Amino acid sequence: MLLLLSPIFVDVFIESAEAAVTGSIRGHIQDDQEMPVPGAVVRLSGDGIAGEMSATADEDGNFTFPSVPVGTHTMQVSGPGLTPIKTSVRVRLDQVTTVPVTLRVTGSEEIEVVSELPVIDTTQSSFSTELSEEVLHDLPTGRSYQDAVNMLPGISGRVDTSAGGPGDGNPSVRGEGQYGNNFTLDGISTRDPATKTFGSNVPFDVISDIQVYTDGAPAEFGQATGMLVNVVTKDGGDSHFGSVWYGFDVNAGRAEYLVVNLETHEEELSPSRDFMGHSIALTAGGPITREKLWYMLSLDIGTDSTTYEGSDTTSTSQNIGGFGKLTWFLTPDLSLQYQLSGEVGVIPNSASSSQYTEDAQSRDSQTEMTHMLSFRWRPDAMSELQIKGLYSNTGIDVVPMSGDEDAPQFYNLETGQYSGNFDSFDYNDRGRMGWTASFTRLMDGSTGEHKVKAGVEQWMLTDTRELIYTGPDGGLKYFTAEGLPCDAPAYDNCYGYTEYGEVGPLGHTGQLFSGFIQDDWRPTDPLTMNIGVRADKEALYSNDGELFVDAWMFSPRTGAAWDLTGDNRTLLSFNYGRYYDVQGNTFADWGDTRSAFSYREYRYNADSGGYDLVWVQDPSGVPADVSDDLVPYHLDKLSIGFEREIIPMFSIGIRGILSKTSDLPEDIDIDGSAFEIDNPEVKWRDYRALEITAEKKFSDHWLLLASYTLSESKGHTPGQFEQSSGGAFGSDGNQVGVYLDDINDEAYREELFNSGNAWLLSGLAGLGTLTDDAGYYGYLPYHSFHAVKVNGSYTFELKPMDLTAGLIYEFDSGHAWQKRGYVDLYGDYYAFPEGRGSRTMPAVHYIDLKLAAEIPIRETQSVEVALEVFNLPDFAQSISYYENDDENFGLTLYRQAPRSIRASLQFNY
């Protein structure tokens, strides 16, 4: 392979690593005698193209456009002595569109050709799905890219498998959990440096396309083991366009259903979730100077009020988001682009559920701002250079609704309910700054055709956090239990309490550097080899600037795509790749010289009638020891697939996926006071699936994407202890967890028993040891054996209007869940007395419907009236049970969100 790439390196200016925001066109021109037409001229014009692009056919009649804006374009082809033709070509994100052209000697006037082009990209072994603007418009989805991707195969996002309840916008993909994904905006990563979830939102109406890789992503994509989501926004254009949209959401389902009453320990009829929302969205785009300077603007304003199950308190949120983009073409082949996006949101009563009384709720506020600058240059018809820079900052504040710093919080161990006050003031600030660049080159030589892409990227990631706990004297939290109710105001007879101390803000810095090179090599016409390698370097610094993690990650990627029938309509593919996930800034706090908080924990002693000090969290305690052999965790994935276009634009496929994630980090308890961060061999996860798909690409009338997935997800979560549905805290999602916190030193175990401190070990066996999984290995919370998804729409031409019907159906055979055992050391339910994933939720169905009528007013203006119904049959199946091993165990905590309706009116011009 190095010998193959060596002549290419000479001709490739290596500058980058980023996700694509365009597609490619390749074609073959022949005459009516099936002879190639060398020298034929191909011109391309359309949305996103300033003026036109041109290419000339080589001696074999082949031509290529390596980088073309996504959308439908007009292609004109002319050859000496032959009749020129004009045809329409659809370009899809990061895919190759194959265009066969036949020129005839029939006259001199240009003729228009209408043909259905192949829709399978037979040059790629990876599996990605494009959600085009038409798909996003015609189907009943939430108005965010996070919600839209839930309809795709292999993605579990309807239910928040971390905390129970409806999904929170962070789906789990191919068994990797909600913290394993990477989100890019216009080809550059916006991933949150602390939470490793999506970091930037954009107004829904500026989204042009969404590309989602779930399997076999090429080397340019990295820093994730789950899916890779690339959101492409609109650029403007040479014609003015825009829209004004108003939407109204309201609950239209059953008035009440059975959920747990935490105080009576029974399922009782409770008012179902009730909500109402209003949204306004404005967009405008077009030329400031035609073919030179374009603009794109958008503004979203929304408010909604929600009363959750088992709660009498209404949570009202407000948000405003904006987007602006300027595109300047210095020449048709040289452009600069600047875009600004931001969002401000406030959620009072954010902890509004049956687990939080009204006085224990919080107020969440968030501000986010992202700046992006892009440079694109096509030095010739066969190559392209892109350089991009981004700066993003997010501030998140979570404070008690009361605003009171002196009132304490109470936690009832019998009911899992919080009362009194929210537990803390939590202030967060996160930043991402960096640049990427990429160079793509098409080449044709003795070894065959090559499409080579190479590049680098560099990032500086920052985060700070300050916790100020509520309660007198620096912070107090009380635990109540049966017979020990904590009588206010003296707080006597408590089961126990935690006494906090203020330690000030804590911050971390991370640096990332990545490079890749990949080659789509066609040694023969029906076969394409997708070969590449990626290298990532992560450096994480603790609070005092000490280097805590310093690791290189090398990721080979290889695949083969074989056009079995030679007509670009049948694909047999094979792909293997290694994928690393960076740890994220919060992982560095294990190397901090102090913790983000300090506390002293006390338990009631019935014999003495007083409280014993049982645990001290010292803010200046000894940092965890880092093993000399610590390495970043990685996923190895193998996929084999077959796809066939059986009628124009409609294909069916089958694929098998097998993956294993290894070297998951964990803090191992050495002797009760010392911890070591290492990669224990007994901690891993694996995934296997067989998937069948049917897809009809969008045309003038209908589209369809259907899938059946048979899968199994087992092992350990991506590093976190995912939050218990019964109210347990868990960790924040992407650090090491509580696995292996059992005492592994036998001598120290005996000492604890002899000293009367055996309670420290109570329940810890459920967390596993170095030699015994103790029930920790099992089905993961996002596991379900069977999943069916059907998404489709059809447009009826009923003069003078068009009527579109869109439908989303989803079946899930039921997620895994388990009983949570109490661990006295932590004062929470962290153990697995029956084993992880030993129980299964009931099967659930979702049916969403959209009806939209578009009525033309003038040639370029229309009005659209739409009605969307979510959970059309008003199903109310249990989607989360109370998992803590107490009197409420096994009762329904959340049910499917009730039927809701969104009515909207939109004016387009």
PDB file of N, CA and C in Angstrom, residues 2 30 182 722:
ATOM      1  N   LEU A   2       1.969   1.244   0.751  1.00  0.00           N
ATOM      2  CA  LEU A   2       2.848   2.406   0.770  1.00  0.00           C
ATOM      3  C   LEU A   2       3.433   2.671  -0.608  1.00  0.00           C
ATOM      4  N   GLN A  30     -20.173   8.744 -24.032  1.00  0.00           N
ATOM      5  CA  GLN A  30     -19.992   7.939 -25.240  1.00  0.00           C
ATOM      6  C   GLN A  30     -20.968   8.418 -26.303  1.00  0.00           C
ATOM      7  N   ASN A 182     -19.862  11.733  17.799  1.00  0.00           N
ATOM      8  CA  ASN A 182     -19.204  12.994  17.454  1.00  0.00           C
ATOM      9  C   ASN A 182     -20.106  13.765  16.496  1.00  0.00           C
ATOM     10  N   GLU A 722     -24.268   4.387  34.372  1.00  0.00           N
ATOM     11  CA  GLU A 722     -25.425   5.120  33.882  1.00  0.00           C
ATOM     12  C   GLU A 722     -26.471   5.249  34.976  1.00  0.00           C
TER      13      GLU A 722
END
